[in-house]
Short mmCIF file of C-alpha atoms in Angstrom, two decimals:
data_model
loop_
_atom_site.label_atom_id
_atom_site.label_comp_id
_atom_site.label_asym_id
_atom_site.label_seq_id
_atom_site.Cartn_x
_atom_site.Cartn_y
_atom_site.Cartn_z
CA MET U 195 -9.01 87.56 207.91
CA THR U 196 -8.19 87.35 204.22
CA GLY U 197 -6.94 90.83 203.48
CA ARG U 198 -9.87 91.58 201.20
CA SER U 199 -12.35 94.21 202.24
CA LYS U 200 -15.10 91.78 203.22
CA ASN U 201 -15.09 88.44 204.96
CA LYS U 202 -17.91 85.96 204.58
CA ILE U 203 -19.03 84.85 208.03
CA VAL U 204 -21.36 81.84 208.27
CA ILE U 205 -23.15 81.16 211.55
CA THR U 206 -25.30 78.04 211.91
CA GLY U 207 -27.98 78.00 214.60
CA ALA U 208 -28.04 81.81 214.53
CA SER U 209 -31.67 82.32 215.50
CA SER U 210 -31.32 81.47 219.19
CA GLY U 211 -28.98 80.90 222.09
CA ILE U 212 -25.26 81.12 221.61
CA GLY U 213 -25.54 81.37 217.81
CA GLN U 214 -27.66 84.50 218.06
CA ALA U 215 -25.40 86.03 220.72
CA ILE U 216 -22.31 85.37 218.59
CA PHE U 217 -23.97 86.95 215.55
CA GLN U 218 -24.90 90.09 217.47
CA GLN U 219 -21.35 90.48 218.78
CA LEU U 220 -19.67 89.79 215.43
CA PHE U 221 -22.07 92.08 213.61
CA GLN U 222 -20.87 94.99 215.75
CA ALA U 223 -17.18 94.06 215.45
CA HIS U 224 -17.12 93.23 211.73
CA GLN U 225 -18.65 96.29 210.08
CA ASP U 226 -17.57 95.48 206.51
CA ASP U 227 -18.26 91.76 206.49
CA GLU U 228 -21.15 89.82 205.01
CA PHE U 229 -23.13 87.29 207.03
CA LEU U 230 -24.90 84.09 206.07
CA LEU U 231 -27.12 83.07 208.96
CA HIS U 232 -28.58 79.59 209.20
CA CYS U 233 -31.68 78.85 211.23
CA TYR U 234 -33.93 75.84 211.48
CA ARG U 235 -37.26 76.94 212.91
CA ASN U 236 -37.09 80.68 213.56
CA PRO U 237 -36.31 82.72 210.45
CA GLU U 238 -38.66 85.45 211.68
CA VAL U 239 -36.38 86.04 214.69
CA LEU U 240 -33.43 86.71 212.41
CA THR U 241 -35.57 88.80 210.08
CA ARG U 242 -36.59 91.07 212.98
CA ILE U 243 -32.97 91.41 214.08
CA LYS U 244 -31.90 92.14 210.50
CA GLU U 245 -34.59 94.82 210.12
CA LYS U 246 -33.48 96.49 213.35
CA ILE U 247 -29.76 96.62 212.63
CA THR U 248 -29.26 96.55 208.89
CA THR U 249 -28.03 99.69 207.27
CA GLY U 250 -27.31 98.36 203.81
CA ARG U 251 -25.18 95.50 205.10
CA ASN U 252 -25.20 92.10 203.45
CA ILE U 253 -27.06 89.60 205.66
CA LEU U 254 -28.55 86.48 204.13
CA ILE U 255 -30.93 84.38 206.23
CA PHE U 256 -30.99 80.72 205.22
CA PRO U 257 -33.68 78.57 206.90
CA VAL U 258 -32.85 74.89 206.43
CA ASP U 259 -33.37 71.63 208.28
CA PHE U 260 -29.97 69.92 208.35
CA ARG U 261 -31.73 66.55 208.63
CA ASP U 262 -33.00 67.03 205.07
CA ARG U 263 -30.12 66.06 202.77
CA LYS U 264 -31.49 67.92 199.74
CA ALA U 265 -31.97 71.11 201.76
CA LEU U 266 -28.51 70.69 203.28
CA GLN U 267 -27.04 70.36 199.77
CA VAL U 268 -28.61 73.68 198.73
CA PHE U 269 -27.12 75.28 201.86
CA LEU U 270 -23.69 73.79 201.06
CA GLU U 271 -23.78 75.41 197.62
CA SER U 272 -23.87 78.84 199.28
CA LEU U 273 -20.73 78.23 201.35
CA PRO U 274 -17.71 78.57 199.03
CA GLU U 275 -15.56 81.55 199.91
CA THR U 276 -16.46 81.28 203.60
CA ASP U 277 -13.81 82.93 205.77
CA ILE U 278 -15.27 82.28 209.21
CA LEU U 279 -17.58 79.38 210.12
CA ILE U 280 -19.26 79.26 213.49
CA ASN U 281 -21.30 76.12 214.08
CA ALA U 282 -23.91 76.61 216.78
CA ALA U 283 -26.57 74.35 215.24
CA ALA U 284 -27.32 71.28 217.30
CA ILE U 285 -30.02 68.91 218.40
CA THR U 286 -29.80 68.08 222.06
CA ASN U 287 -31.99 65.36 223.49
CA THR U 288 -31.72 65.25 227.23
CA GLY U 289 -31.85 62.13 229.28
CA PRO U 290 -29.75 59.02 229.59
CA LEU U 291 -28.48 57.75 226.26
CA PRO U 292 -29.92 54.24 226.77
CA HIS U 293 -33.38 55.80 227.03
CA LEU U 294 -33.18 57.68 223.73
CA GLY U 295 -34.97 56.19 220.77
CA GLU U 296 -33.22 55.24 217.56
CA SER U 297 -34.77 58.16 215.66
CA GLU U 298 -33.62 60.65 218.32
CA ILE U 299 -30.07 59.34 218.08
CA ASP U 300 -30.20 59.42 214.26
CA GLN U 301 -31.37 63.06 214.30
CA MET U 302 -28.57 64.09 216.65
CA ILE U 303 -26.00 62.38 214.41
CA GLN U 304 -27.46 63.97 211.26
CA VAL U 305 -27.31 67.50 212.65
CA ASN U 306 -24.47 67.46 215.16
CA ILE U 307 -21.99 65.32 213.22
CA GLU U 308 -22.96 64.68 209.62
CA ALA U 309 -24.12 68.20 208.67
CA PHE U 310 -21.15 69.83 210.40
CA THR U 311 -18.74 67.44 208.66
CA ARG U 312 -20.29 68.17 205.26
CA ILE U 313 -20.16 71.91 205.90
CA CYS U 314 -16.49 71.69 206.85
CA SER U 315 -15.74 69.63 203.73
CA VAL U 316 -17.04 72.54 201.64
CA VAL U 317 -15.40 75.47 203.46
CA ILE U 318 -11.99 74.00 204.32
CA PRO U 319 -10.60 73.71 200.75
CA GLY U 320 -11.08 77.47 200.16
CA MET U 321 -9.52 78.29 203.51
CA VAL U 322 -6.53 76.12 202.63
CA VAL U 323 -6.06 77.86 199.29
CA LYS U 324 -6.25 81.29 200.98
CA ARG U 325 -4.14 80.05 203.87
CA SER U 326 -6.63 81.78 206.10
CA GLY U 327 -9.89 80.97 207.84
CA CYS U 328 -11.50 80.06 211.11
CA ILE U 329 -13.89 77.30 212.18
CA ILE U 330 -15.48 77.29 215.61
CA ASN U 331 -17.67 74.41 216.71
#
C-alpha cells in the first residue's frame, strides 16, 4: 500500500474465527509483508500456525488482554508504521442487554470500543502522513 517493499499488517483477534481466517488469506496474498498478530488467550494457536507456514517471514505474535490498560499501552507502542489494521478482537456477551451485568458491559466497552479507539489513535497519524493505509473493523 505504501510503495515500500514491506507493509506492516496488524490483525487483532488473530488466533481464532474471522481474525485467523483473515490472517491466513493475507499471509498468502502478501508475501513480502510483515505481520503483527494480536491474541488474547491462544498464543499457542498462532505459534503452531507460524511454525507451519513461516519461511523466514516476519511474524510477531503479541498476546495481550485489551482490558488491561498497561498491557494495551505496550501493544500500542508496537503499532507505529502500521499500513493495514484489521480489528477482529471483540468480547461478545450473548443475551438481552438488560440482563448483562455491569462488569460484562464494562468489559465489552473496554475491548470493543476503547481499545479499538486507542489503536486507531496510534495508527491513523502515520497513515495520514503517508497518505495511505487501511483500517477494517
